Amino acid sequence: MRVILAEDSTLLREGLVRLLAEEGHEVLAAVGEAESLLKAVAENPPDVVVADVRMPPTHTDEGLRAALEIRERWPRVGVLVLSQYVEKRYATELLTGETEGVGYLLKDRVVQVDEFLDALERVADGRAAFDPEVVRQLLGRTSHTDLLARLTARERAVLAEMAQGHTNAAIARRLHISQSGVEKHINAIFDKLELSGGEGYSRRVLAVLRYLGS
Amino acid sequence: MRDMARRGVRCGVGLMTGAAAAAIELPFAVLAGAALLPVAAWPAGRRAVLRPVLVCARRLAELERARLRIWLGVRVPPPHEDLRALRYVAGRWALGLLGGVVMLSAAIGLGYGLFWLYGWILLDGIRDPGSIALSSFGGFFLLFLAVQGIFGVAGLEGQWARQCFGPRHQEELERRIAELSASRAAVVDAVHDERRRIERDLHDGVQQRLVALGMLLGRARRSQDAARRDRLLGQAHEESRRALDELREVAWRIYPTTLDEAGLRAALETVAERASVPVRVEYHLTEEPERAVATVAYFVVCEAVTNAVKHAAPSRIIVAVGGAEEGMVHVAVQDDGCGGANASGSGLFGLARRVAALDGVLTVISPPGGPTVVSAELPCA
C-alpha cells in the first residue's frame, strides 16, 4: 500500500514510518501538520492517509478537517483518523456522507500493531475500521437504547464487531461461531433495530453506525 | 516642651501659608461657583465649564497636600477624584481665614503681653502700672488661647483633608471586593491554564513515549529475524527509561514534593541543580514561610529560571529570597541574559495572577540587552 502519514509527534511519526516500511508498505510522505498533508495528497494521492485529529497550530481538530476534505476531494483515498480520545462529535462527522474507506482509531491502538495494520488495510480497501472503544461508546450513548435493549448479549457482540467494519467471516473467527450463525445474528439484529438490510458489508455497517451515532 | 514649641511654630507657619492660600482659594471658589451657576441645568455646558475648574482644583489640592505634609505633619492620600478636590478647595478657604484670624490673635496677644516691656524701656514714668500689668496679663492669656487655636485649626485642617481625600469606608470595602473578585477569577483561570498544561504535558510527552514504546514492542513481536528483534527490544528498553524520565519531569512540574518534605530552600536548590545554567541561590529567610507563600515563591523562581534559560541565553542566574520587611517574603530572580522579557506573555502573566491571588505584587524589569529581574513581594498573613 502507498501511505501518507500526518502526525505532529515526531517520535510517533518516525515509529509509524518504520513500522509500515517493515511491513512492506510504501510511505509517500510523513508530515507534521494539516496544510502539508493536503499538499502531499494533492501531489501524489496514496491508497490511504493516516491522520492525527489534533495537529498544529491550534491542536484542536485540524487533522479531522483535513481528513474530511480529503474524503471530499479524493474519494478513492482511504482515511484513517487517529484520535487521543473517543470524540463522539468527530466520529459522527466522519460517519456522515459517503463513508466507505473511513476509519477512526484511538491513538493507543497503534500499540496493537496487528489490529492497526488490519484496520489500515480495511480502510485502504474501501471498508470501514472503527475502534472497539468508539463503538462501545456509541452503543452506550445511543438514544435508541430501548431498541438496543432487545438484543441478546451475543447479538450485541456481533453488532459491535460489525460496527468495527469486520466481515462476516472475520466476525465468525473472532467470536468462534460459524459464518451462518453470524448471518443469522445479523438478520436478527436488523430486524430488532428496524433496519432494512442494505447491499454489501460496509454499507450495512455504516447504516448501523449512523443509526447508533444519530 | 521643646518639641511642643517646635510643633507650634511649624503649625503657625502652616496656618500663615494656609491663610495666604485662602486668598487664592476664596476667589477661585467664588469664580468657579459663578461660572457653574448659569450652566447648572445644562449637562454639556456643565461638563465644559467643569473641566478647567477641576484641573485648577486638583492643582490647588496638590499644593495643599504638600503644605499639610510639610508644616502640619498631616499625610493624606491624593484625592480619589477631581470632584473631591473641588469640594476640598471650596471648603478649605474658610479654614484658611480662621487660621489667619488665629495667627492675628496670637500676634495681638504677643504685642499686648510685651506691652510692659515697651513701657519699661521707652517710657520714663509709668502713670498707670496696674493697667499695663493687666493688659500684659490679658495679652499673654490671649496668646495662650491663640496657641491652642493654632493646634485646633491644624487639627481641623487635617480632618477636612482626610474627609475629602481619604476613601470612605464604603468605597474602601467596594475596592477591596472588586480586587478580590478579580484575583479570584484570576486564580480560577490560572488553575485552568495549569490543568491544560498538565494535560498537554501528559499527552505530548508521556503518552507519545508510551505509544512509541508499545509500537517498538509490537514490531519486535512481529519480527521474524532474531537480530532485529533484539535491536528493537533494546530500543524499547531505552524508550521505557525515557518514558519514566518524562513522567518524573511532569510529576515534578505539577508539584514538587520536596517543598513539603524539605522546605522551600531545598526545593529551590533542586531547581538550581536541575537548571542547565549556573544558578546561585541566596536564601535569607530565618523560618519556613507558610505553605501557600512557599508554593508561589517556588513557582515564581521555577518559571523565571525556566524562562531565562529558554529565552535569554544567560551565563548565570541569581535567585534571592529574603524577608524584605516584616511580614513580607521577597523573591527575586536575576539573569544576565538578553532581556526583553514580555511580562504579558502567558507564563509571566500566569505567575502574576498567582502572586496577585496572595495580595502580592510581581514586577518584571527586562530592558532589551538585559539584565532581567523578576521579583515578587508576597505578604505573609
PDB file of C-alpha atoms in Angstrom, chain A:
ATOM      1  CA  MET A   1       0.000   0.000   0.000  1.00  0.00           C
ATOM      2  CA  ARG A   2       1.014   3.582  -0.536  1.00  0.00           C
ATOM      3  CA  VAL A   3       0.523   5.577   2.630  1.00  0.00           C
ATOM      4  CA  ILE A   4       0.748   9.237   3.698  1.00  0.00           C
ATOM      5  CA  LEU A   5       1.174   9.937   7.412  1.00  0.00           C
ATOM      6  CA  ALA A   6       0.228  13.095   9.273  1.00  0.00           C
ATOM      7  CA  GLU A   7       1.207  13.124  12.934  1.00  0.00           C
ATOM      8  CA  ASP A   8       2.737  16.014  14.857  1.00  0.00           C
ATOM      9  CA  SER A   9       4.645  13.958  17.385  1.00  0.00           C
ATOM     10  CA  THR A  10       7.991  13.248  15.740  1.00  0.00           C
ATOM     11  CA  LEU A  11       8.504  10.202  17.892  1.00  0.00           C
ATOM     12  CA  LEU A  12       5.287   8.560  16.829  1.00  0.00           C
ATOM     13  CA  ARG A  13       5.651   9.601  13.201  1.00  0.00           C
ATOM     14  CA  GLU A  14       9.078   8.019  12.950  1.00  0.00           C
ATOM     15  CA  GLY A  15       7.787   4.881  14.652  1.00  0.00           C
ATOM     16  CA  LEU A  16       4.900   4.580  12.214  1.00  0.00           C
ATOM     17  CA  VAL A  17       7.154   5.133   9.207  1.00  0.00           C
ATOM     18  CA  ARG A  18       9.482   2.346  10.384  1.00  0.00           C
ATOM     19  CA  LEU A  19       6.597   0.018  11.154  1.00  0.00           C
ATOM     20  CA  LEU A  20       4.982   0.499   7.758  1.00  0.00           C
ATOM     21  CA  ALA A  21       8.298   0.131   5.970  1.00  0.00           C
ATOM     22  CA  GLU A  22       8.963  -3.120   7.811  1.00  0.00           C
ATOM     23  CA  GLU A  23       5.554  -4.377   6.736  1.00  0.00           C
ATOM     24  CA  GLY A  24       6.439  -3.655   3.137  1.00  0.00           C
ATOM     25  CA  HIS A  25       4.212  -0.613   2.639  1.00  0.00           C
ATOM     26  CA  GLU A  26       5.399   2.471   0.853  1.00  0.00           C
ATOM     27  CA  VAL A  27       5.294   5.719   2.839  1.00  0.00           C
ATOM     28  CA  LEU A  28       4.983   8.501   0.276  1.00  0.00           C
ATOM     29  CA  ALA A  29       5.182  11.308   2.821  1.00  0.00           C
ATOM     30  CA  ALA A  30       5.196  11.806   6.589  1.00  0.00           C
ATOM     31  CA  VAL A  31       4.182  15.311   7.657  1.00  0.00           C
ATOM     32  CA  GLY A  32       3.516  17.157  10.896  1.00  0.00           C
ATOM     33  CA  GLU A  33       0.579  19.391  10.070  1.00  0.00           C
ATOM     34  CA  ALA A  34      -2.636  19.517   8.069  1.00  0.00           C
ATOM     35  CA  GLU A  35      -1.520  22.015   5.430  1.00  0.00           C
ATOM     36  CA  SER A  36       1.383  19.822   4.302  1.00  0.00           C
ATOM     37  CA  LEU A  37      -0.881  16.767   4.392  1.00  0.00           C
ATOM     38  CA  LEU A  38      -3.262  18.239   1.833  1.00  0.00           C
ATOM     39  CA  LYS A  39      -0.328  19.310  -0.299  1.00  0.00           C
ATOM     40  CA  ALA A  40       1.215  15.838  -0.188  1.00  0.00           C
ATOM     41  CA  VAL A  41      -2.084  14.148  -1.107  1.00  0.00           C
ATOM     42  CA  ALA A  42      -2.639  16.566  -3.991  1.00  0.00           C
ATOM     43  CA  GLU A  43       0.838  15.870  -5.341  1.00  0.00           C
ATOM     44  CA  ASN A  44       0.615  12.127  -5.137  1.00  0.00           C
ATOM     45  CA  PRO A  45      -2.675  10.557  -3.994  1.00  0.00           C
ATOM     46  CA  PRO A  46      -1.967   7.458  -1.862  1.00  0.00           C
ATOM     47  CA  ASP A  47      -4.150   4.462  -1.139  1.00  0.00           C
ATOM     48  CA  VAL A  48      -4.633   5.541   2.425  1.00  0.00           C
ATOM     49  CA  VAL A  49      -3.972   8.517   4.690  1.00  0.00           C
ATOM     50  CA  VAL A  50      -3.314   8.178   8.418  1.00  0.00           C
ATOM     51  CA  ALA A  51      -4.007  11.474  10.201  1.00  0.00           C
ATOM     52  CA  ASP A  52      -3.924  12.586  13.807  1.00  0.00           C
ATOM     53  CA  VAL A  53      -7.016  14.585  14.807  1.00  0.00           C
ATOM     54  CA  ARG A  54      -5.087  17.143  16.830  1.00  0.00           C
ATOM     55  CA  MET A  55      -2.371  18.955  14.930  1.00  0.00           C
ATOM     56  CA  PRO A  56      -0.711  22.357  14.972  1.00  0.00           C
ATOM     57  CA  PRO A  57      -1.334  25.242  15.015  1.00  0.00           C
ATOM     58  CA  THR A  58      -4.336  25.057  17.362  1.00  0.00           C
ATOM     59  CA  HIS A  59      -4.220  21.376  18.339  1.00  0.00           C
ATOM     60  CA  THR A  60      -7.998  21.058  18.101  1.00  0.00           C
ATOM     61  CA  ASP A  61      -9.289  19.269  15.009  1.00  0.00           C
ATOM     62  CA  GLU A  62      -7.113  20.345  12.062  1.00  0.00           C
ATOM     63  CA  GLY A  63      -6.345  16.728  11.236  1.00  0.00           C
ATOM     64  CA  LEU A  64     -10.021  15.827  11.134  1.00  0.00           C
ATOM     65  CA  ARG A  65     -10.845  18.827   8.934  1.00  0.00           C
ATOM     66  CA  ALA A  66      -8.091  17.775   6.540  1.00  0.00           C
ATOM     67  CA  ALA A  67      -9.372  14.172   6.562  1.00  0.00           C
ATOM     68  CA  LEU A  68     -12.898  15.306   5.676  1.00  0.00           C
ATOM     69  CA  GLU A  69     -11.517  17.461   2.877  1.00  0.00           C
ATOM     70  CA  ILE A  70      -9.550  14.512   1.511  1.00  0.00           C
ATOM     71  CA  ARG A  71     -12.725  12.384   1.618  1.00  0.00           C
ATOM     72  CA  GLU A  72     -14.449  15.036  -0.436  1.00  0.00           C
ATOM     73  CA  ARG A  73     -11.742  15.802  -2.991  1.00  0.00           C
ATOM     74  CA  TRP A  74     -10.189  12.357  -3.395  1.00  0.00           C
ATOM     75  CA  PRO A  75     -12.985   9.838  -2.660  1.00  0.00           C
ATOM     76  CA  ARG A  76     -10.738   6.947  -3.660  1.00  0.00           C
ATOM     77  CA  VAL A  77      -8.233   7.666  -0.902  1.00  0.00           C
ATOM     78  CA  GLY A  78      -8.942   5.822   2.331  1.00  0.00           C
ATOM     79  CA  VAL A  79      -8.733   7.890   5.511  1.00  0.00           C
ATOM     80  CA  LEU A  80      -7.783   6.521   8.909  1.00  0.00           C
ATOM     81  CA  VAL A  81      -8.095   9.071  11.694  1.00  0.00           C
ATOM     82  CA  LEU A  82      -6.196   8.643  14.944  1.00  0.00           C
ATOM     83  CA  SER A  83      -7.594  10.329  17.998  1.00  0.00           C
ATOM     84  CA  GLN A  84      -6.330  10.843  21.511  1.00  0.00           C
ATOM     85  CA  TYR A  85      -9.810  10.276  22.952  1.00  0.00           C
ATOM     86  CA  VAL A  86     -13.089   8.991  21.698  1.00  0.00           C
ATOM     87  CA  GLU A  87     -14.726  12.153  20.445  1.00  0.00           C
ATOM     88  CA  LYS A  88     -18.265  11.304  19.548  1.00  0.00           C
ATOM     89  CA  ARG A  89     -18.539  14.504  17.558  1.00  0.00           C
ATOM     90  CA  TYR A  90     -15.606  13.560  15.327  1.00  0.00           C
ATOM     91  CA  ALA A  91     -16.804  10.015  14.856  1.00  0.00           C
ATOM     92  CA  THR A  92     -20.230  11.276  13.869  1.00  0.00           C
ATOM     93  CA  GLU A  93     -18.726  13.772  11.421  1.00  0.00           C
ATOM     94  CA  LEU A  94     -16.741  11.007   9.763  1.00  0.00           C
ATOM     95  CA  LEU A  95     -19.888   8.921   9.515  1.00  0.00           C
ATOM     96  CA  THR A  96     -21.939  11.482   7.661  1.00  0.00           C
ATOM     97  CA  GLY A  97     -21.897  11.475   3.898  1.00  0.00           C
ATOM     98  CA  GLU A  98     -20.307   8.807   1.739  1.00  0.00           C
ATOM     99  CA  THR A  99     -18.104   6.969   4.193  1.00  0.00           C
ATOM    100  CA  GLU A 100     -16.550   3.992   2.553  1.00  0.00           C
ATOM    101  CA  GLY A 101     -12.862   3.702   3.297  1.00  0.00           C
ATOM    102  CA  VAL A 102     -13.035   5.520   6.593  1.00  0.00           C
ATOM    103  CA  GLY A 103     -11.530   4.561   9.914  1.00  0.00           C
ATOM    104  CA  TYR A 104     -11.441   6.054  13.361  1.00  0.00           C
ATOM    105  CA  LEU A 105      -8.974   4.588  15.832  1.00  0.00           C
ATOM    106  CA  LEU A 106      -7.722   5.594  19.214  1.00  0.00           C
ATOM    107  CA  LYS A 107      -4.090   6.555  19.011  1.00  0.00           C
ATOM    108  CA  ASP A 108      -3.115   3.999  21.595  1.00  0.00           C
ATOM    109  CA  ARG A 109      -4.471   1.288  19.312  1.00  0.00           C
ATOM    110  CA  VAL A 110      -1.277   1.724  17.285  1.00  0.00           C
ATOM    111  CA  VAL A 111       0.365  -0.262  20.062  1.00  0.00           C
ATOM    112  CA  GLN A 112      -1.696  -3.271  18.962  1.00  0.00           C
ATOM    113  CA  VAL A 113       0.341  -3.465  15.788  1.00  0.00           C
ATOM    114  CA  ASP A 114      -1.710  -6.289  14.272  1.00  0.00           C
ATOM    115  CA  GLU A 115      -5.001  -4.529  14.817  1.00  0.00           C
ATOM    116  CA  PHE A 116      -3.626  -1.278  13.488  1.00  0.00           C
ATOM    117  CA  LEU A 117      -2.304  -2.861  10.310  1.00  0.00           C
ATOM    118  CA  ASP A 118      -5.564  -4.735   9.876  1.00  0.00           C
ATOM    119  CA  ALA A 119      -7.574  -1.530  10.215  1.00  0.00           C
ATOM    120  CA  LEU A 120      -5.261   0.230   7.778  1.00  0.00           C
ATOM    121  CA  GLU A 121      -5.798  -2.480   5.189  1.00  0.00           C
ATOM    122  CA  ARG A 122      -9.548  -2.426   5.597  1.00  0.00           C
ATOM    123  CA  VAL A 123      -9.661   1.322   5.109  1.00  0.00           C
ATOM    124  CA  ALA A 124      -7.376   1.135   2.086  1.00  0.00           C
ATOM    125  CA  ASP A 125      -9.722  -1.446   0.564  1.00  0.00           C
ATOM    126  CA  GLY A 126     -12.667   0.890   0.917  1.00  0.00           C
ATOM    127  CA  ARG A 127     -14.090  -0.786   4.001  1.00  0.00           C
ATOM    128  CA  ALA A 128     -14.516   0.680   7.470  1.00  0.00           C
ATOM    129  CA  ALA A 129     -12.497   0.392  10.659  1.00  0.00           C
ATOM    130  CA  PHE A 130     -13.824   1.703  13.904  1.00  0.00           C
ATOM    131  CA  ASP A 131     -12.129   1.400  17.229  1.00  0.00           C
ATOM    132  CA  PRO A 132     -13.871  -1.048  19.578  1.00  0.00           C
ATOM    133  CA  GLU A 133     -13.833   1.724  22.174  1.00  0.00           C
ATOM    134  CA  VAL A 134     -15.568   4.135  19.795  1.00  0.00           C
ATOM    135  CA  VAL A 135     -18.187   1.555  19.026  1.00  0.00           C
ATOM    136  CA  ARG A 136     -18.641   0.761  22.700  1.00  0.00           C
ATOM    137  CA  GLN A 137     -19.261   4.406  23.484  1.00  0.00           C
ATOM    138  CA  LEU A 138     -21.602   4.900  20.561  1.00  0.00           C
ATOM    139  CA  LEU A 139     -23.513   1.809  21.605  1.00  0.00           C
ATOM    140  CA  GLY A 140     -23.593   3.010  25.180  1.00  0.00           C
ATOM    141  CA  ARG A 141     -24.659   6.542  24.437  1.00  0.00           C
ATOM    142  CA  THR A 142     -27.192   5.978  21.746  1.00  0.00           C
ATOM    143  CA  SER A 143     -30.634   7.426  22.090  1.00  0.00           C
ATOM    144  CA  HIS A 144     -32.070   4.138  20.873  1.00  0.00           C
ATOM    145  CA  THR A 145     -31.297   2.129  23.978  1.00  0.00           C
ATOM    146  CA  ASP A 146     -34.870   0.894  24.024  1.00  0.00           C
ATOM    147  CA  LEU A 147     -34.256  -0.839  20.698  1.00  0.00           C
ATOM    148  CA  LEU A 148     -30.784  -1.992  21.719  1.00  0.00           C
ATOM    149  CA  ALA A 149     -32.212  -3.473  24.862  1.00  0.00           C
ATOM    150  CA  ARG A 150     -33.988  -6.029  22.696  1.00  0.00           C
ATOM    151  CA  LEU A 151     -30.668  -7.523  21.604  1.00  0.00           C
ATOM    152  CA  THR A 152     -29.229 -10.573  23.273  1.00  0.00           C
ATOM    153  CA  ALA A 153     -25.659 -10.423  24.613  1.00  0.00           C
ATOM    154  CA  ARG A 154     -24.451 -12.461  21.631  1.00  0.00           C
ATOM    155  CA  GLU A 155     -26.218 -10.216  19.133  1.00  0.00           C
ATOM    156  CA  ARG A 156     -24.740  -7.196  20.840  1.00  0.00           C
ATOM    157  CA  ALA A 157     -21.251  -8.651  20.467  1.00  0.00           C
ATOM    158  CA  VAL A 158     -21.902  -9.333  16.793  1.00  0.00           C
ATOM    159  CA  LEU A 159     -23.172  -5.779  16.319  1.00  0.00           C
ATOM    160  CA  ALA A 160     -20.057  -4.352  17.949  1.00  0.00           C
ATOM    161  CA  GLU A 161     -17.803  -6.448  15.718  1.00  0.00           C
ATOM    162  CA  MET A 162     -19.823  -5.493  12.685  1.00  0.00           C
ATOM    163  CA  ALA A 163     -19.700  -1.836  13.519  1.00  0.00           C
ATOM    164  CA  GLN A 164     -15.920  -2.014  13.619  1.00  0.00           C
ATOM    165  CA  GLY A 165     -16.028  -2.978   9.980  1.00  0.00           C
ATOM    166  CA  HIS A 166     -15.298  -6.674  10.192  1.00  0.00           C
ATOM    167  CA  THR A 167     -16.605  -9.040   7.561  1.00  0.00           C
ATOM    168  CA  ASN A 168     -18.891 -11.917   8.477  1.00  0.00           C
ATOM    169  CA  ALA A 169     -16.012 -14.350   8.103  1.00  0.00           C
ATOM    170  CA  ALA A 170     -13.859 -12.296  10.444  1.00  0.00           C
ATOM    171  CA  ILE A 171     -16.664 -11.993  12.965  1.00  0.00           C
ATOM    172  CA  ALA A 172     -17.197 -15.730  12.869  1.00  0.00           C
ATOM    173  CA  ARG A 173     -13.469 -16.223  13.519  1.00  0.00           C
ATOM    174  CA  ARG A 174     -13.297 -13.672  16.287  1.00  0.00           C
ATOM    175  CA  LEU A 175     -16.386 -14.863  18.128  1.00  0.00           C
ATOM    176  CA  HIS A 176     -15.701 -18.540  17.476  1.00  0.00           C
ATOM    177  CA  ILE A 177     -19.049 -19.224  15.789  1.00  0.00           C
ATOM    178  CA  SER A 178     -19.971 -20.425  12.324  1.00  0.00           C
ATOM    179  CA  GLN A 179     -20.431 -17.973   9.489  1.00  0.00           C
ATOM    180  CA  SER A 180     -24.059 -18.980   9.031  1.00  0.00           C
ATOM    181  CA  GLY A 181     -24.528 -18.312  12.756  1.00  0.00           C
ATOM    182  CA  VAL A 182     -23.182 -14.821  12.232  1.00  0.00           C
ATOM    183  CA  GLU A 183     -25.552 -14.209   9.330  1.00  0.00           C
ATOM    184  CA  LYS A 184     -28.458 -15.398  11.450  1.00  0.00           C
ATOM    185  CA  HIS A 185     -27.478 -12.989  14.245  1.00  0.00           C
ATOM    186  CA  ILE A 186     -27.111 -10.141  11.814  1.00  0.00           C
ATOM    187  CA  ASN A 187     -30.541 -10.665  10.335  1.00  0.00           C
ATOM    188  CA  ALA A 188     -31.975 -10.769  13.845  1.00  0.00           C
ATOM    189  CA  ILE A 189     -30.169  -7.538  14.694  1.00  0.00           C
ATOM    190  CA  PHE A 190     -31.503  -5.764  11.626  1.00  0.00           C
ATOM    191  CA  ASP A 191     -34.988  -6.930  12.426  1.00  0.00           C
ATOM    192  CA  LYS A 192     -34.763  -5.788  16.022  1.00  0.00           C
ATOM    193  CA  LEU A 193     -33.199  -2.428  15.157  1.00  0.00           C
ATOM    194  CA  GLU A 194     -35.755  -1.971  12.389  1.00  0.00           C
ATOM    195  CA  LEU A 195     -33.052  -1.508   9.764  1.00  0.00           C
ATOM    196  CA  SER A 196     -33.688  -2.669   6.252  1.00  0.00           C
ATOM    197  CA  GLY A 197     -30.718  -4.765   5.156  1.00  0.00           C
ATOM    198  CA  GLY A 198     -28.628  -2.941   2.532  1.00  0.00           C
ATOM    199  CA  GLU A 199     -26.174  -4.132  -0.046  1.00  0.00           C
ATOM    200  CA  GLY A 200     -22.617  -5.014   0.928  1.00  0.00           C
ATOM    201  CA  TYR A 201     -20.901  -5.031   4.286  1.00  0.00           C
ATOM    202  CA  SER A 202     -19.593  -1.567   4.797  1.00  0.00           C
ATOM    203  CA  ARG A 203     -22.888  -0.010   3.889  1.00  0.00           C
ATOM    204  CA  ARG A 204     -24.648  -2.124   6.418  1.00  0.00           C
ATOM    205  CA  VAL A 205     -22.004  -1.312   8.967  1.00  0.00           C
ATOM    206  CA  LEU A 206     -22.345   2.362   8.283  1.00  0.00           C
ATOM    207  CA  ALA A 207     -26.097   2.161   8.417  1.00  0.00           C
ATOM    208  CA  VAL A 208     -25.781   0.644  11.872  1.00  0.00           C
ATOM    209  CA  LEU A 209     -23.162   3.117  12.973  1.00  0.00           C
ATOM    210  CA  ARG A 210     -25.047   6.068  11.629  1.00  0.00           C
ATOM    211  CA  TYR A 211     -28.112   4.824  13.366  1.00  0.00           C
ATOM    212  CA  LEU A 212     -26.206   4.460  16.620  1.00  0.00           C
ATOM    213  CA  GLY A 213     -24.417   7.765  16.317  1.00  0.00           C
ATOM    214  CA  SER A 214     -27.514   9.780  15.470  1.00  0.00           C
TER     215      SER A 214
END
